[in-house]
Coordinates of C-alpha atoms and ligand atoms in Angstrom, one line a residue:
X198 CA 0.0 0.0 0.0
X199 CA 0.9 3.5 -0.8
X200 CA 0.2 6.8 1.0
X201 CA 0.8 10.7 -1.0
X202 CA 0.2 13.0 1.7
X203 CA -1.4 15.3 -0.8
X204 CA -1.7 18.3 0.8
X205 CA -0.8 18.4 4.8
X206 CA -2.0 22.0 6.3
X207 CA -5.2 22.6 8.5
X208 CA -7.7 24.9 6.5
X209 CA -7.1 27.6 4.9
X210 CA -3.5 26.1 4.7
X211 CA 0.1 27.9 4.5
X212 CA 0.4 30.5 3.7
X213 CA -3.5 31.2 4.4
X214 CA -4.5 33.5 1.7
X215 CA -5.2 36.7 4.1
X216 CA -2.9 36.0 7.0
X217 CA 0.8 37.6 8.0
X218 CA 1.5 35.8 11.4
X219 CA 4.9 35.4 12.0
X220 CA 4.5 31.6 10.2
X221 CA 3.2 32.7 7.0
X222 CA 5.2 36.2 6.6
X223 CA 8.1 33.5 6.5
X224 CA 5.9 31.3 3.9
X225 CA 5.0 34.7 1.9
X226 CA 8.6 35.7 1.7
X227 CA 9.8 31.9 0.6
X228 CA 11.5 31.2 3.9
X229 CA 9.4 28.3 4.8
X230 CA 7.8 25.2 2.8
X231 CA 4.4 25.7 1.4
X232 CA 1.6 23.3 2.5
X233 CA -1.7 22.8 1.0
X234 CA -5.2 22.0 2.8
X235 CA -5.0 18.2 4.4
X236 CA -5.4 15.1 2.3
X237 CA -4.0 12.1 1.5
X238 CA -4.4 9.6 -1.7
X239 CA -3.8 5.9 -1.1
X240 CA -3.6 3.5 -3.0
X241 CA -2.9 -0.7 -2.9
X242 CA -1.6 -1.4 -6.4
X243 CA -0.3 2.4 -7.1
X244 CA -3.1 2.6 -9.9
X245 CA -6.4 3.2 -8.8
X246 CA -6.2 5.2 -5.7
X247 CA -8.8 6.4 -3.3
X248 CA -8.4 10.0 -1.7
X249 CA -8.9 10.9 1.8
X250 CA -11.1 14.2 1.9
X251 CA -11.0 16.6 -1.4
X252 CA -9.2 19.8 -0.2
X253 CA -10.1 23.4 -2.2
X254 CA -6.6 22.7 -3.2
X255 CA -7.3 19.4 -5.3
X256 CA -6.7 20.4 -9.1
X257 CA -3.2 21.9 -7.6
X258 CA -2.5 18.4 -5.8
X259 CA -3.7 16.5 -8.8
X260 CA -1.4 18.6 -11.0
X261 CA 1.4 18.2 -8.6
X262 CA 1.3 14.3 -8.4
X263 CA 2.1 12.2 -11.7
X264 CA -0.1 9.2 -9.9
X265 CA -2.9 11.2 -10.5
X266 CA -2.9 12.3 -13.8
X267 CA -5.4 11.1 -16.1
X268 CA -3.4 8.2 -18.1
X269 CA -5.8 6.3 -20.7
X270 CA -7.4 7.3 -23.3
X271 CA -9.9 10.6 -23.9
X272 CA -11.0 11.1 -20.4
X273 CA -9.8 9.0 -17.2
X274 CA -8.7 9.5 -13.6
X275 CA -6.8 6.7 -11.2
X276 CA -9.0 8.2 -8.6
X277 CA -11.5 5.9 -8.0
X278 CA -13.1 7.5 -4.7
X279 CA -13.3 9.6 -2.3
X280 CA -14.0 9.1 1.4
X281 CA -15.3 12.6 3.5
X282 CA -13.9 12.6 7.0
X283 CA -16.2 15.1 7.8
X284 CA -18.2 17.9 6.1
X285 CA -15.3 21.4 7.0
X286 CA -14.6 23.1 4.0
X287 CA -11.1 21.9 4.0
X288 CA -12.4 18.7 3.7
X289 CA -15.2 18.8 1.2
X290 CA -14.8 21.8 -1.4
X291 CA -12.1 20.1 -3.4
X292 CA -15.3 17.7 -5.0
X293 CA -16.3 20.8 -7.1
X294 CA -12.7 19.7 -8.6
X295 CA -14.1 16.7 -10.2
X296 CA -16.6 17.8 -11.9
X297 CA -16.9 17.0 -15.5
X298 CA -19.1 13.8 -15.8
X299 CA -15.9 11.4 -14.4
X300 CA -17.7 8.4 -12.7
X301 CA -16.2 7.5 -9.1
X302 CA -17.5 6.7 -5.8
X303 CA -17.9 8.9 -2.8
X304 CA -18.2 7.7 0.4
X305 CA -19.0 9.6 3.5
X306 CA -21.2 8.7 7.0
X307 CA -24.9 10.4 7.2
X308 CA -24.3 13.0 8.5
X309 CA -21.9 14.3 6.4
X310 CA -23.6 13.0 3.3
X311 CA -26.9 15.0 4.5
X312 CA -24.8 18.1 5.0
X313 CA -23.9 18.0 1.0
X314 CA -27.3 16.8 0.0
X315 CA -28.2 20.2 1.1
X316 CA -26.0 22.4 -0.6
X317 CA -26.9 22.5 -4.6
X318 CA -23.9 23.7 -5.7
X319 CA -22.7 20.0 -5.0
X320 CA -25.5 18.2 -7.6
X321 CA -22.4 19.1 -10.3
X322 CA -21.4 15.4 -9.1
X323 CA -24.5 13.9 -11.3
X324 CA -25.6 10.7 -8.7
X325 CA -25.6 8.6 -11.3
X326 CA -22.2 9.0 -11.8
X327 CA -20.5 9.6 -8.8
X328 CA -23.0 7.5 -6.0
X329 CA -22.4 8.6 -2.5
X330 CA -21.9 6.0 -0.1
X331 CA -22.9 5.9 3.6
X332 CA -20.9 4.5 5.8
X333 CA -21.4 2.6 8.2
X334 CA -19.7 3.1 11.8
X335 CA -17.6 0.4 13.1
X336 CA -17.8 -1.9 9.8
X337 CA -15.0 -2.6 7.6
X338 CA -15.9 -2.0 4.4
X339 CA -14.3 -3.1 0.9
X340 CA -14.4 -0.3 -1.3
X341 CA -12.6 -2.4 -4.3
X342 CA -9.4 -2.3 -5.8
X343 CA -8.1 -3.7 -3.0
X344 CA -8.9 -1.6 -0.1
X345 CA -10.9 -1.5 3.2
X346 CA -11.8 1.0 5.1
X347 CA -13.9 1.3 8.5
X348 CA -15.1 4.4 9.6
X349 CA -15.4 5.3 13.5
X350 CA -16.5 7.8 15.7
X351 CA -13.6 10.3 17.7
X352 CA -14.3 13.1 20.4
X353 CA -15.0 16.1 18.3
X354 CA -17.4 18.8 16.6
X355 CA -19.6 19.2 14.0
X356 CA -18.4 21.3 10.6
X357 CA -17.8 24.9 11.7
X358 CA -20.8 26.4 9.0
X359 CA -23.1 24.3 10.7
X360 CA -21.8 25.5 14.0
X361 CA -25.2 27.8 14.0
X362 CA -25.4 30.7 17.1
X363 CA -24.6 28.1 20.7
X364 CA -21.6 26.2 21.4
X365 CA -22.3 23.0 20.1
X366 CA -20.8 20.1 22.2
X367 CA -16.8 20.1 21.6
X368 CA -15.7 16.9 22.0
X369 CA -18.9 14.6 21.6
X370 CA -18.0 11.3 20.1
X371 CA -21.2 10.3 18.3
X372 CA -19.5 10.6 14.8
X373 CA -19.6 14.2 14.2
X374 CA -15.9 14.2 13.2
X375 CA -14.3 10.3 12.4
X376 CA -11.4 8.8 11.4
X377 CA -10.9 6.4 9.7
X378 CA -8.9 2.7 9.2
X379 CA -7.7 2.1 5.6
X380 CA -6.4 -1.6 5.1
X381 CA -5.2 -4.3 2.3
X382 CA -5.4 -8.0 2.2
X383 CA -2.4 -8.3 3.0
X384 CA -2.7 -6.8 6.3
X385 CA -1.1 -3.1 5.7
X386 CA -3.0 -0.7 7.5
X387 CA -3.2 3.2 8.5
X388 CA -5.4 4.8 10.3
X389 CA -6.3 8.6 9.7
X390 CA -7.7 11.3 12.0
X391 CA -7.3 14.8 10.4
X392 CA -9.7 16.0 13.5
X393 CA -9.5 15.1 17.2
X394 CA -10.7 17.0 20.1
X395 CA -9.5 14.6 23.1
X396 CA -8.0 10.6 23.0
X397 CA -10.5 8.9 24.7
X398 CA -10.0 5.7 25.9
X399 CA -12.3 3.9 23.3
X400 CA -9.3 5.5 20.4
X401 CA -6.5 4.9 22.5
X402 CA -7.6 1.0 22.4
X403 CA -8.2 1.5 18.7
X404 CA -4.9 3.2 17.9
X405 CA -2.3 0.9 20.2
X406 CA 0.2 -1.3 19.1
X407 CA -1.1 0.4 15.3
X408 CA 2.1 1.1 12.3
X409 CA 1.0 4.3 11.4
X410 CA -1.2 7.0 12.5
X411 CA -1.7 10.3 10.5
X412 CA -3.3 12.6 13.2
X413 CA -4.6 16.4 14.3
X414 CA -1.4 18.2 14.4
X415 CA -3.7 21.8 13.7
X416 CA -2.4 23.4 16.9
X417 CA 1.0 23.1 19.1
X418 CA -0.8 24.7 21.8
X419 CA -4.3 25.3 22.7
X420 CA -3.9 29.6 22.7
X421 CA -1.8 29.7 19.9
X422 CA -3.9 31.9 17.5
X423 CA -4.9 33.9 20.4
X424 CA -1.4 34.4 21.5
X425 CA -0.4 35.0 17.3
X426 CA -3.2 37.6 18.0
X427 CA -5.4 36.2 14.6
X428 CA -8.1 35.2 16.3
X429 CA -9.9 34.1 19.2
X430 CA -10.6 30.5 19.6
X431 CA -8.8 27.7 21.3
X432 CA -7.7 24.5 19.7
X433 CA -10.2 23.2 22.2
X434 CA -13.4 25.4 20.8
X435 CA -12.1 24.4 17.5
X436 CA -12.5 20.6 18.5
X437 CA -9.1 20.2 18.0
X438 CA -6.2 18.8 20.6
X439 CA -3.3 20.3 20.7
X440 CA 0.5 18.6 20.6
X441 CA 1.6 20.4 23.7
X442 CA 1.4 19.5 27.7
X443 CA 0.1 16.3 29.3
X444 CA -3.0 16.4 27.8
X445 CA -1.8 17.1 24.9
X446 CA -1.4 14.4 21.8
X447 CA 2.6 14.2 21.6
X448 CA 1.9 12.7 25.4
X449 CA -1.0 11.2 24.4
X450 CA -0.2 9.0 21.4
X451 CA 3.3 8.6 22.5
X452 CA 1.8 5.9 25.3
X453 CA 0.5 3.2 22.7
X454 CA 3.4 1.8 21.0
X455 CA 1.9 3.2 17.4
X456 CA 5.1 2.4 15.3
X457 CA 5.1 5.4 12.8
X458 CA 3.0 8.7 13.8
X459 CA 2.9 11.9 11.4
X460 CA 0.9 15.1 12.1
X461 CA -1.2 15.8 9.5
X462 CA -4.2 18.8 9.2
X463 CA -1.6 21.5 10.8
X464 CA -2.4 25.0 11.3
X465 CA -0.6 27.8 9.4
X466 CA 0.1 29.4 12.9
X467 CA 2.2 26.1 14.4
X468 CA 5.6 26.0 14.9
X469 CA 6.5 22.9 13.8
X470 CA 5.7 24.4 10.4
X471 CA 9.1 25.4 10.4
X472 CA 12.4 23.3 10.0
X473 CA 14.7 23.8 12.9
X474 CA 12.1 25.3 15.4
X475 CA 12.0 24.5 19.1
X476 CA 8.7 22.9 18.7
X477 CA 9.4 20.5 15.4
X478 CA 12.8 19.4 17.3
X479 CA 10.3 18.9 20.1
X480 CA 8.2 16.9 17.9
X481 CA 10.7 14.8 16.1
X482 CA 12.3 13.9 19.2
X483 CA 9.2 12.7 20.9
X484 CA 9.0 10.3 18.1
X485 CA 6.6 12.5 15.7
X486 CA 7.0 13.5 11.9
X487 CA 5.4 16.6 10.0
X488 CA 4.0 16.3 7.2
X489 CA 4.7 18.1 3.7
X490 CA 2.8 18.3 0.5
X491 CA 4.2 15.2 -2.0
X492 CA 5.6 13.2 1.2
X493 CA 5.0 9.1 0.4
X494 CA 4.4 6.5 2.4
X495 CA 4.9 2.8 1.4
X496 CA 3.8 0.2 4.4
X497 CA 3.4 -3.4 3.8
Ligands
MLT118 C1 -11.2 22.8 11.3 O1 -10.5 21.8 11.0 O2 -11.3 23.2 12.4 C2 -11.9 23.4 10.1 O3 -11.3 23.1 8.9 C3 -12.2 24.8 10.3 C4 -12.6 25.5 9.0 O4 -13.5 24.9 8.3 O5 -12.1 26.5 8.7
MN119 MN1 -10.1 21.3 9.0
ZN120 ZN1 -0.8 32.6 9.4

């Protein structure tokens, strides 16, 4: 099996479009690598590959990655699906990409499936061509060309546009943000879990003894856009975890013996953004690697 982290920044990525923190002033003036909005193609016999959420950035991933390019006749795609993690922008907008009558399957849980059904703008993916899947929780799930995947449940929020005027419940794990377990037949497996607002026992069991996690690595610490002064929310109001501090998910995931762990989904104001930083050495020498656009994993 084969993993292209595709794009590996939160939303809005780096450098966000209308931001100069001290992060993406370095990205703007070409002192720090680029990132685009999180998500990862996979694939188990590196031609037919599934993609893990459709980021606003997809034609510029697509264009970026030869495994992608169309490669057969008139009109083709090796992407044969798509699987929603959740309904954010970050995660979703990237399907008005794949427009133009190319069949493929899109897979998502209810909720998230509802939450397209009612926008309009996304009936440009005609049903009868691109069907979209529910999921069920809990269920592995063979999706073809040689992959499973099993959606479940983890402690967070529902997508910030549907947020509507009261705090809705941060960290609820009834399936308002999931993750997901993608597998082979011969036993290679990943899990992914782009958001993640607290490791609750129930995941921790689900992610010991696991080779590879790509996980929530939006925030280093829980005030850090507050203390960038671009905002006002926590990491914890944004149903995110941060790396940092005993609660945090370096501590965390670095408890359960998970043999390869990469932050994914990071936030243009972290600090392990940038190579050499106090934070990323932090990171790396807790046992953690950060992402970047093109990065490839092969497991077996
Ligand atoms: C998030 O992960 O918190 C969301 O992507 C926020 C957003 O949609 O901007
Ligand atoms: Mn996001
Ligand atoms: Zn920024």
């Amino acid at each position: 099996m084969r993993l292209i982290i595709l794009g590996a920044a939160a939303g809005g990525g780096f450098p966000q479009w209308n931001c100069r923190c001290r992060n993406c002033r370095l990205a703007w003036a070409g002192g720090a690598l680029p990132r685009t909005q999180c998500s990862v193609a996979v694939s188990a016999d590196e031609r037919r590959w599934l993609l893990l959420n459709a980021a606003p950035d997809l034609r510029q991933q697509i264009a970026a990655t030869p495994a992608l390019h169309p490669k057969h006749g008139l009109r083709d795609s090796p992407i044969q699906a798509v699987l929603l993690t959740g309904g954010d922008v970050d995660a979703c907008a990237g399907l008005l990409h794949l427009r133009e009558g190319q069949p493929f399957d899109l897979f998502a849980v209810p909720a998230t499936l509802d939450a397209l059904a009612a926008d309009p703008i996304f009936a440009v993916l005609h049903p009868e061509r691109v069907p979209r899947l529910r999921l069920p929780f809990e269920q592995p799930c063979e999706i073809g060309f040689g992959l499973t995947v099993e959606i479940y449940a983890v402690p967070g929020k529902v997508p910030l546009w549907r947020e509507g005027e009261h705090e809705p419940d941060l960290a609820s794990e009834r399936g308002e943000a999931v993750g997901v377990r993608v597998s082979t037949e011969t036993g290679a497996r990943f899990h992914f879990i782009p958001g993640c607002a607290r490791l609750s026992p129930r995941l921790r069991e689900r992610l010991a003894g696991e080779p590879l996690v790509l996980f929530d690595g939006t925030l280093f610490t829980d005030d850090e856009m507050i203390q960038a002064g671009v905002g006002s929310k926590t990491g914890r109001r944004m149903g995110h975890m941060s790396m940092q501090g005993p609660n945090g998910s370096m501590a965390a995931l670095g408890e359960l013996a998970i043999g390869r762990k990469v932050y994914v989904h990071i936030n243009n104001t972290n600090p392990v953004l940038l190579d050499g930083s106090a934070e990323r050495l932090a990171a790396e020498a807790a046992g953690f690697e950060i992402a970047f656009d093109g990065m490839e994993i092969e497991l077996s």
